[in-house]
Amino acid sequence: MTPADVLISEVGPRDGLQSVKTTMPTPDKLRWITALHAAGLREIEVGSFVPARLLPQMADAAEVVHHAITLPGLRVMALVPNRRGAEAALAAGVHKITLPVSASEAHSLANVRKTRGQMVDEVREVLALRRERAPGVSVEVGLSTAFGCTLQGSVPEDEVIRLAATLVEAGVDEVGLSDTTGMANPAQVRRLFLRLRAEIGDRAGAAHLHNTRGLGLANCLAAWDVGVRGFDSSQGGLGGCPYAPGASGNVVTEDLVHMFEAMGVRTGVDGAALLAARAVLQQGLPGEPLYGMSVLVADGRH
Ligand code: ZN
């Protein structure tokens, strides 16, 4: 395995696929995940354990996990919203669970009809379940809307940090910050990750940044500058952004790998194999727009 200075966590099979209308057939998902692993990605969020009637794109999550855990050296992660989802994810054999908790009270109520406090209670239940059934599985929380919320506007930084501290006290292994709405700017990313690391040290988790306003890479670089070494991204920026046609949703994996490698920061990911995985993704979702500036250059289209 190539040594790496950063951990790029590929979230396309979850964050990307749940945002596209078409459901990617299971065999195509398995081929894509295999190709991502072959490119050197060592952590993949492969799906989400939510009721199939809410997200039919994720109905095959258990089957996808069964395949992914056979890939050597891969940490297989799934998103779960609650204890019930965690039970299914643990039964399937995931290595890591990630739970979203909104930093914005308005977003929390609109999205999951629960207050942030009630979501913290859900996390506690998942932690109890983990203790009982799978002590080796790690539990991460991504604080969504940490940099701003389309419903309530700004999200006080003190509240973000307090919530992170509460979650770590409850026993969460890592707390990351998510720019769900693409509102973050580099100065804010630097400030908030510095505060997070000062508050919870090594428990500070990944930067999950979106490219809604074109600041995705700049924000990743700002996070890198203050010591963040875990980054979520999605191949081809899959899923786009529902509020900004033409913009990718998540930071594009290809562009993030390109930026780091060009800086001499090792990602462990092979660029050519990553392009091969992109072709597998496109075959599984014909006609779906994929993003990535570095890829346009590689194609000679500029
Ligand atoms: Zn996201």
Short mmCIF file of C-alpha atoms and ligand atoms in Angstrom, two decimals:
data_model
loop_
_atom_site.label_atom_id
_atom_site.label_comp_id
_atom_site.label_asym_id
_atom_site.label_seq_id
_atom_site.Cartn_x
_atom_site.Cartn_y
_atom_site.Cartn_z
CA MET A 1 0.00 0.00 0.00
CA THR A 2 1.27 3.46 -0.91
CA PRO A 3 1.99 5.57 2.17
CA ALA A 4 -0.34 8.52 2.53
CA ASP A 5 -0.19 11.87 4.31
CA VAL A 6 -3.96 12.40 4.12
CA LEU A 7 -6.95 10.08 4.29
CA ILE A 8 -9.40 10.74 1.50
CA SER A 9 -12.72 9.19 2.39
CA GLU A 10 -14.78 8.54 -0.72
CA VAL A 11 -18.44 9.33 0.00
CA GLY A 12 -19.81 9.10 -3.57
CA PRO A 13 -21.56 5.74 -3.11
CA ARG A 14 -23.57 7.33 -0.27
CA ASP A 15 -23.69 11.13 -0.54
CA GLY A 16 -23.52 11.06 -4.36
CA LEU A 17 -25.85 8.17 -5.16
CA GLN A 18 -28.53 9.27 -2.71
CA SER A 19 -28.74 12.62 -4.50
CA VAL A 20 -29.28 11.28 -8.02
CA LYS A 21 -32.74 10.30 -9.22
CA THR A 22 -31.67 7.08 -10.92
CA THR A 23 -30.89 4.10 -8.71
CA MET A 24 -27.57 2.57 -9.68
CA PRO A 25 -28.00 -1.20 -10.10
CA THR A 26 -26.26 -3.20 -7.37
CA PRO A 27 -23.74 -4.97 -9.67
CA ASP A 28 -22.61 -1.53 -10.97
CA LYS A 29 -22.19 -0.25 -7.41
CA LEU A 30 -20.02 -3.25 -6.56
CA ARG A 31 -17.90 -2.71 -9.69
CA TRP A 32 -17.49 0.98 -8.87
CA ILE A 33 -16.48 0.37 -5.26
CA THR A 34 -14.02 -2.30 -6.42
CA ALA A 35 -12.51 0.20 -8.88
CA LEU A 36 -12.26 2.91 -6.20
CA HIS A 37 -10.46 0.48 -3.93
CA ALA A 38 -8.15 -0.50 -6.81
CA ALA A 39 -7.31 3.20 -7.22
CA GLY A 40 -6.01 3.24 -3.64
CA LEU A 41 -8.93 4.67 -1.68
CA ARG A 42 -8.87 3.11 1.78
CA GLU A 43 -12.06 4.44 3.32
CA ILE A 44 -15.36 4.41 1.46
CA GLU A 45 -18.80 5.39 2.71
CA VAL A 46 -20.66 2.70 0.81
CA GLY A 47 -24.26 3.43 1.70
CA SER A 48 -26.82 4.50 4.20
CA PHE A 49 -29.06 2.33 6.38
CA VAL A 50 -32.36 4.16 6.12
CA PRO A 51 -35.81 2.80 5.27
CA ALA A 52 -35.94 1.91 1.54
CA ARG A 53 -39.16 3.88 1.10
CA LEU A 54 -37.27 7.06 2.02
CA LEU A 55 -34.18 6.37 -0.10
CA PRO A 56 -34.71 3.58 -2.64
CA GLN A 57 -31.18 4.25 -3.96
CA MET A 58 -29.81 2.80 -0.71
CA ALA A 59 -32.08 -0.26 -0.44
CA ASP A 60 -29.17 -2.63 -1.19
CA ALA A 61 -26.85 -1.20 1.52
CA ALA A 62 -26.35 -4.56 3.28
CA GLU A 63 -25.45 -6.33 0.03
CA VAL A 64 -23.00 -3.55 -0.84
CA VAL A 65 -21.35 -3.80 2.60
CA HIS A 66 -21.04 -7.59 2.23
CA HIS A 67 -19.03 -7.04 -0.93
CA ALA A 68 -16.98 -4.08 0.28
CA ILE A 69 -15.71 -5.85 3.39
CA THR A 70 -14.02 -8.45 1.17
CA LEU A 71 -11.70 -5.78 -0.30
CA PRO A 72 -8.37 -5.92 1.53
CA GLY A 73 -7.34 -2.96 3.65
CA LEU A 74 -10.57 -1.06 3.03
CA ARG A 75 -12.38 0.61 5.90
CA VAL A 76 -16.07 0.27 5.10
CA MET A 77 -18.26 3.00 6.45
CA ALA A 78 -22.04 3.52 6.39
CA LEU A 79 -24.29 6.34 7.42
CA VAL A 80 -27.00 5.58 9.95
CA PRO A 81 -29.60 8.01 11.28
CA ASN A 82 -30.47 6.09 14.47
CA ARG A 83 -30.18 2.89 16.51
CA ARG A 84 -32.29 0.89 14.10
CA GLY A 85 -30.02 1.81 11.19
CA ALA A 86 -26.98 1.06 13.34
CA GLU A 87 -28.30 -2.41 14.13
CA ALA A 88 -28.62 -3.18 10.42
CA ALA A 89 -25.19 -1.69 9.62
CA LEU A 90 -23.47 -3.67 12.38
CA ALA A 91 -25.24 -6.85 11.31
CA ALA A 92 -23.96 -6.28 7.76
CA GLY A 93 -20.40 -5.99 9.06
CA VAL A 94 -19.34 -2.33 8.64
CA HIS A 95 -16.08 -1.12 10.17
CA LYS A 96 -17.27 2.38 10.88
CA ILE A 97 -20.58 4.13 11.40
CA THR A 98 -21.20 7.78 10.74
CA LEU A 99 -24.15 9.69 12.15
CA PRO A 100 -25.24 13.13 11.05
CA VAL A 101 -26.11 15.63 13.77
CA SER A 102 -27.15 19.12 12.68
CA ALA A 103 -25.31 22.01 14.26
CA SER A 104 -28.30 24.18 13.40
CA GLU A 105 -31.42 23.60 15.46
CA ALA A 106 -33.66 24.72 12.57
CA HIS A 107 -31.99 22.24 10.18
CA SER A 108 -32.28 19.45 12.72
CA LEU A 109 -36.00 20.02 13.22
CA ALA A 110 -36.67 20.33 9.47
CA ASN A 111 -34.53 17.34 8.50
CA VAL A 112 -35.12 14.71 11.15
CA ARG A 113 -37.89 16.34 13.23
CA LYS A 114 -35.68 16.15 16.29
CA THR A 115 -33.84 18.75 18.32
CA ARG A 116 -30.07 18.58 18.52
CA GLY A 117 -30.43 17.33 22.09
CA GLN A 118 -32.66 14.48 20.92
CA MET A 119 -30.11 13.61 18.24
CA VAL A 120 -27.38 13.46 20.89
CA ASP A 121 -29.62 10.94 22.71
CA GLU A 122 -29.84 8.88 19.49
CA VAL A 123 -26.05 8.90 19.31
CA ARG A 124 -25.86 7.69 22.93
CA GLU A 125 -28.12 4.77 22.03
CA VAL A 126 -25.92 3.85 19.09
CA LEU A 127 -22.86 4.02 21.36
CA ALA A 128 -24.55 1.67 23.84
CA LEU A 129 -25.35 -0.73 21.01
CA ARG A 130 -21.75 -0.60 19.78
CA ARG A 131 -20.44 -1.38 23.28
CA GLU A 132 -22.70 -4.39 23.46
CA ARG A 133 -22.37 -5.83 19.95
CA ALA A 134 -19.31 -4.51 18.14
CA PRO A 135 -16.74 -2.76 20.34
CA GLY A 136 -14.24 -2.72 17.45
CA VAL A 137 -16.45 -0.57 15.21
CA SER A 138 -15.73 3.14 15.28
CA VAL A 139 -18.45 5.74 15.54
CA GLU A 140 -18.08 9.13 13.90
CA VAL A 141 -20.43 12.09 13.96
CA GLY A 142 -20.47 14.62 11.15
CA LEU A 143 -21.82 17.95 12.36
CA SER A 144 -23.91 19.06 9.40
CA THR A 145 -24.57 22.74 8.67
CA ALA A 146 -21.53 23.55 10.86
CA PHE A 147 -20.64 26.52 8.65
CA GLY A 148 -24.07 27.95 7.97
CA CYS A 149 -27.66 26.94 7.42
CA THR A 150 -30.07 27.88 4.64
CA LEU A 151 -32.91 27.94 7.19
CA GLN A 152 -31.50 29.83 10.15
CA GLY A 153 -28.56 31.60 8.48
CA SER A 154 -25.42 31.69 10.57
CA VAL A 155 -24.71 28.95 13.10
CA PRO A 156 -22.93 30.23 16.23
CA GLU A 157 -19.42 28.75 16.44
CA ASP A 158 -19.71 28.34 20.21
CA GLU A 159 -22.69 26.04 19.69
CA VAL A 160 -20.79 23.92 17.14
CA ILE A 161 -17.86 23.48 19.51
CA ARG A 162 -20.08 22.78 22.53
CA LEU A 163 -21.98 20.12 20.58
CA ALA A 164 -18.70 18.48 19.50
CA ALA A 165 -17.49 18.41 23.12
CA THR A 166 -20.77 16.87 24.31
CA LEU A 167 -20.52 14.13 21.68
CA VAL A 168 -16.94 13.28 22.59
CA GLU A 169 -17.92 13.11 26.27
CA ALA A 170 -20.68 10.70 25.26
CA GLY A 171 -18.02 8.43 23.72
CA VAL A 172 -17.94 9.29 20.01
CA ASP A 173 -14.56 8.45 18.45
CA GLU A 174 -14.42 11.33 15.95
CA VAL A 175 -16.40 14.49 15.31
CA GLY A 176 -16.05 16.05 11.87
CA LEU A 177 -17.46 19.24 10.43
CA SER A 178 -19.71 19.26 7.38
CA ASP A 179 -20.47 22.19 5.12
CA THR A 180 -23.80 20.72 4.07
CA THR A 181 -25.00 23.93 2.43
CA GLY A 182 -21.74 24.99 0.79
CA MET A 183 -21.63 28.24 2.77
CA ALA A 184 -18.15 27.90 4.28
CA ASN A 185 -15.20 30.15 3.43
CA PRO A 186 -11.51 29.42 4.05
CA ALA A 187 -11.11 31.85 6.98
CA GLN A 188 -14.08 30.26 8.73
CA VAL A 189 -12.85 26.72 8.01
CA ARG A 190 -9.46 27.56 9.49
CA ARG A 191 -10.99 29.17 12.59
CA LEU A 192 -13.55 26.47 13.31
CA PHE A 193 -11.19 23.51 12.81
CA LEU A 194 -8.59 25.20 15.01
CA ARG A 195 -11.18 25.61 17.74
CA LEU A 196 -12.39 22.03 17.25
CA ARG A 197 -8.86 20.65 17.59
CA ALA A 198 -8.23 22.83 20.65
CA GLU A 199 -11.41 21.47 22.23
CA ILE A 200 -11.35 17.77 21.36
CA GLY A 201 -7.77 17.16 20.14
CA ASP A 202 -7.30 13.89 18.24
CA ARG A 203 -11.02 13.27 18.22
CA ALA A 204 -11.39 16.03 15.61
CA GLY A 205 -12.53 14.23 12.47
CA ALA A 206 -12.80 14.82 8.77
CA ALA A 207 -13.60 17.93 6.78
CA HIS A 208 -16.71 17.27 4.72
CA LEU A 209 -16.80 20.21 2.35
CA HIS A 210 -19.08 21.01 -0.54
CA ASN A 211 -18.35 22.95 -3.70
CA THR A 212 -21.65 24.75 -4.07
CA ARG A 213 -20.02 28.16 -4.46
CA GLY A 214 -16.75 26.96 -5.94
CA LEU A 215 -14.84 27.14 -2.63
CA GLY A 216 -14.55 23.41 -1.99
CA LEU A 217 -10.83 23.05 -2.71
CA ALA A 218 -9.92 26.37 -1.10
CA ASN A 219 -11.73 25.21 2.02
CA CYS A 220 -9.93 21.84 1.97
CA LEU A 221 -6.61 23.63 1.73
CA ALA A 222 -7.55 25.87 4.66
CA ALA A 223 -8.38 22.78 6.71
CA TRP A 224 -5.09 21.13 5.69
CA ASP A 225 -3.21 24.25 6.78
CA VAL A 226 -4.53 23.91 10.34
CA GLY A 227 -3.73 20.21 10.61
CA VAL A 228 -6.79 18.41 9.27
CA ARG A 229 -5.73 15.16 7.58
CA GLY A 230 -9.08 13.52 6.81
CA PHE A 231 -11.21 14.73 3.88
CA ASP A 232 -14.51 13.52 2.46
CA SER A 233 -15.02 13.82 -1.28
CA SER A 234 -17.05 12.27 -4.03
CA GLN A 235 -15.88 10.93 -7.35
CA GLY A 236 -17.00 13.21 -10.17
CA GLY A 237 -18.71 15.42 -7.56
CA LEU A 238 -21.56 12.95 -8.10
CA GLY A 239 -25.02 14.14 -7.25
CA GLY A 240 -24.36 17.79 -8.00
CA CYS A 241 -26.02 20.38 -5.87
CA PRO A 242 -29.82 20.67 -5.95
CA TYR A 243 -29.62 24.42 -5.25
CA ALA A 244 -26.91 25.25 -7.77
CA PRO A 245 -27.22 23.63 -11.20
CA GLY A 246 -23.77 23.19 -12.74
CA ALA A 247 -22.01 23.00 -9.39
CA SER A 248 -20.78 19.77 -7.93
CA GLY A 249 -22.05 18.81 -4.49
CA ASN A 250 -19.16 17.28 -2.59
CA VAL A 251 -15.62 18.27 -3.36
CA VAL A 252 -14.56 16.26 -6.43
CA THR A 253 -12.22 13.40 -5.46
CA GLU A 254 -10.22 13.70 -8.69
CA ASP A 255 -9.56 17.41 -8.07
CA LEU A 256 -8.71 16.89 -4.40
CA VAL A 257 -6.23 14.13 -5.25
CA HIS A 258 -4.74 16.31 -7.97
CA MET A 259 -4.32 19.28 -5.61
CA PHE A 260 -2.64 17.29 -2.86
CA GLU A 261 -0.38 15.29 -5.16
CA ALA A 262 0.68 18.46 -7.00
CA MET A 263 1.63 19.91 -3.58
CA GLY A 264 3.69 16.82 -2.76
CA VAL A 265 1.13 15.61 -0.22
CA ARG A 266 0.66 11.86 -0.68
CA THR A 267 -2.91 10.62 -1.00
CA GLY A 268 -2.16 6.95 -1.73
CA VAL A 269 -4.47 7.28 -4.74
CA ASP A 270 -3.36 6.54 -8.28
CA GLY A 271 -4.64 9.16 -10.76
CA ALA A 272 -4.93 6.82 -13.77
CA ALA A 273 -6.76 4.16 -11.76
CA LEU A 274 -9.05 6.86 -10.39
CA LEU A 275 -9.99 7.81 -13.96
CA ALA A 276 -10.69 4.15 -14.68
CA ALA A 277 -13.06 4.13 -11.67
CA ARG A 278 -14.74 7.24 -13.06
CA ALA A 279 -15.46 5.35 -16.29
CA VAL A 280 -17.01 2.52 -14.26
CA LEU A 281 -19.16 5.08 -12.42
CA GLN A 282 -20.31 6.64 -15.71
CA GLN A 283 -21.22 3.20 -17.11
CA GLY A 284 -23.41 2.58 -14.07
CA LEU A 285 -25.18 5.94 -14.42
CA PRO A 286 -25.26 6.77 -18.13
CA GLY A 287 -26.00 10.44 -18.83
CA GLU A 288 -25.47 11.56 -15.23
CA PRO A 289 -23.28 14.70 -15.16
CA LEU A 290 -19.88 14.26 -13.56
CA TYR A 291 -17.68 17.17 -12.52
CA GLY A 292 -13.99 17.82 -12.06
CA MET A 293 -11.70 20.46 -13.54
CA SER A 294 -8.54 18.36 -13.36
CA VAL A 295 -10.25 15.67 -15.42
CA LEU A 296 -11.13 18.12 -18.22
CA VAL A 297 -7.44 18.95 -18.57
CA ALA A 298 -6.46 15.28 -18.53
CA ASP A 299 -8.95 14.63 -21.32
CA GLY A 300 -7.34 17.34 -23.45
CA ARG A 301 -10.67 19.12 -23.72
CA HIS A 302 -9.14 22.47 -22.75
ZN ZN B 1 -22.38 16.11 1.96
#
